[in-house]
Coordinates of C-alpha atoms in Angstrom, one line a residue:
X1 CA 0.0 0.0 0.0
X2 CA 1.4 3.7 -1.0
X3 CA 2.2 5.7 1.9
X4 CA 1.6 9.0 0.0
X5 CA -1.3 10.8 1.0
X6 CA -4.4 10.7 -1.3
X7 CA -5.3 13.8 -3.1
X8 CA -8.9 15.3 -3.5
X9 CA -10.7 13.0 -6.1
X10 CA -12.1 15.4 -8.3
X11 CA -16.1 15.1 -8.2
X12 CA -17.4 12.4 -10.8
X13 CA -20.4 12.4 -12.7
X14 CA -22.9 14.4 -14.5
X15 CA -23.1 18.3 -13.5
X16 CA -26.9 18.1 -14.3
X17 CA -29.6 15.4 -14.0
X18 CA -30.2 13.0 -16.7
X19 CA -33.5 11.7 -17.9
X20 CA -33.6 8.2 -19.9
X21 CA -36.5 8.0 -21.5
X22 CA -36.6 4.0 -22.5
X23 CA -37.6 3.7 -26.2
X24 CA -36.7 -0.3 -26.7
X25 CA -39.1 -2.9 -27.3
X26 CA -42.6 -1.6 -25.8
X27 CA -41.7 1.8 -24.8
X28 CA -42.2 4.5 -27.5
X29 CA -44.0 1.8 -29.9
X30 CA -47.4 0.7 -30.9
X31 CA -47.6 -1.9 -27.8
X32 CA -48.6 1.3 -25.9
X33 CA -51.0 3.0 -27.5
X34 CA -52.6 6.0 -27.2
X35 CA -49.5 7.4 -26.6
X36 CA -47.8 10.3 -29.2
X37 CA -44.1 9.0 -28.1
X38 CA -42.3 11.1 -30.5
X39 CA -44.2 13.9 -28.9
X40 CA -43.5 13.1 -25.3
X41 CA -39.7 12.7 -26.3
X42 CA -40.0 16.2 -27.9
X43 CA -41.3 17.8 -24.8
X44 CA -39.5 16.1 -22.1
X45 CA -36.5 17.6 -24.4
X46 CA -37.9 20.5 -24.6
X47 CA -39.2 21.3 -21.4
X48 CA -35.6 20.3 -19.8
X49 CA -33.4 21.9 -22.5
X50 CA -30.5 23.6 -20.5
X51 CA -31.5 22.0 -17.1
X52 CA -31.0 18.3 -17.7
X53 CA -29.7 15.6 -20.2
X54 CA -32.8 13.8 -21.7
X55 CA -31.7 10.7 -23.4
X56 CA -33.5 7.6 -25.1
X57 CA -32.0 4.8 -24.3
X58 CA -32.8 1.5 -25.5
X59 CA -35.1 -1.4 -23.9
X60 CA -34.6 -1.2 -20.0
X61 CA -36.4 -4.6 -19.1
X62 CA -39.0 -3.2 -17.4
X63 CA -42.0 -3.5 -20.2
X64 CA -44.4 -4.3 -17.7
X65 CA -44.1 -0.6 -16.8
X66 CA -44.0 1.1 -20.0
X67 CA -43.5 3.9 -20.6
X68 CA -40.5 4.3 -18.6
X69 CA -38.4 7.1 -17.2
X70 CA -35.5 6.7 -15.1
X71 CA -34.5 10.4 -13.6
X72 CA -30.5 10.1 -12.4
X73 CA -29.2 12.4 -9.8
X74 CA -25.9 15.2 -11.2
X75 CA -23.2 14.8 -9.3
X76 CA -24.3 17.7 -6.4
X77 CA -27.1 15.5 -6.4
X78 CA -25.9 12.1 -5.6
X79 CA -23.8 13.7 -2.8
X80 CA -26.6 14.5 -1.3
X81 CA -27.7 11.4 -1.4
X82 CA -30.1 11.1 -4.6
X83 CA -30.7 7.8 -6.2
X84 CA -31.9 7.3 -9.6
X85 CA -35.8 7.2 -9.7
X86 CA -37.5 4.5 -11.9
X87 CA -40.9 5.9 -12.7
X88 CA -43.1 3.8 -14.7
X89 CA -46.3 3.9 -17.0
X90 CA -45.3 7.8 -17.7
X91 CA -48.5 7.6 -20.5
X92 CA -49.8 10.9 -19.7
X93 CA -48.5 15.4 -20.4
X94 CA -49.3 16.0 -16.9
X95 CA -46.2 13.3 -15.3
X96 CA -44.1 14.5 -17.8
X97 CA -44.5 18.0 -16.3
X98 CA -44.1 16.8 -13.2
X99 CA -40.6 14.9 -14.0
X100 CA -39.8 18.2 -15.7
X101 CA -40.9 20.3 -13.1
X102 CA -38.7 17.9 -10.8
X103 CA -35.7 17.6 -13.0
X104 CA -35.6 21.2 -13.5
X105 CA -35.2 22.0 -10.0
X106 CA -32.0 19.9 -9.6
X107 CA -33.7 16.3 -9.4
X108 CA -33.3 13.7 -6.8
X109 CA -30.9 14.5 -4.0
X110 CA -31.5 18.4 -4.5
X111 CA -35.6 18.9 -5.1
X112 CA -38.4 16.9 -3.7
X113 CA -40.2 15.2 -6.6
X114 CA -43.9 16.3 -7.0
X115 CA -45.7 14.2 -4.4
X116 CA -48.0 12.5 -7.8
X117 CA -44.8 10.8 -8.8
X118 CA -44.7 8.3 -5.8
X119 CA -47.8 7.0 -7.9
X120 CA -45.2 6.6 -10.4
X121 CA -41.9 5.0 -8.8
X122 CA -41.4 1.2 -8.6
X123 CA -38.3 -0.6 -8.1
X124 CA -37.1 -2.7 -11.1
X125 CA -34.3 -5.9 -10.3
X126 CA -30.8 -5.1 -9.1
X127 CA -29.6 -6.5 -12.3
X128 CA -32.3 -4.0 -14.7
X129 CA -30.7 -1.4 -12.6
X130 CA -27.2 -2.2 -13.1
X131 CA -27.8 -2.3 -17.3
X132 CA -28.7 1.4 -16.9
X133 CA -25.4 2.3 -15.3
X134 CA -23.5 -0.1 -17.1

């Protein structure tokens, strides 16, 4: 083991929230219908541009709760202790408002989510979460 001292790790991850908006097998498609998913893309985008990342990502293995959203703390956030948020059948303009309402105002770890979301959250497998990060 070194017996220099360690120097300040510089602060890792993003500087703002990301949102990954899963567009794989059922999310964004057909299998959900009713649903203008190029629209909601567009306005989470939108609504977040400047604030937070908004990515598509593809299938997250969680179809049963489609359409999913996934809301990742920055890097001020997860030092405060934020977790990435797994919200699930996002089918309607008002939750996206919400998650941009949320996102906008620094995310998890930094604003409290709009208390409607907790309709919204569920916990997908350790292993679903881990393909996120991975």
């Amino acid at each position: 083991m070194s017996r220099r001292p360690r120097k300040d790790v510089p602060a890792q991850g993003a500087p703002r929230p990301t949102v990954s908006v899963c567009r794989g097998c059922c999310c964004g498609t057909e299998k959900i219908p009713g649903v203008d998913h190029a629209a909601q893309l567009s306005r989470l985008r939108s609504g977040l541009e400047g604030a937070a990342t908004v990515r598509a990502v593809d299938c997250l293995d969680a179809c049963e709760q489609g359409n999913v959203i996934v809301v990742q703390p920055s890097a001020d956030g997860r030092r405060a202790g934020g977790r990435p948020v797994w919200l699930g059948l996002v089918n309607d303009e008002h939750a996206e408002q919400d998650i941009v309402t949320w996102a906008a105002a620094g995310g998890p770890g930094l604003a409290d989510a709009p208390d409607i979301l907790d309709l919204y959250v569920f916990q997908p497998s350790r292993r679903v979460r881990a393909g996120l990060d991975g």
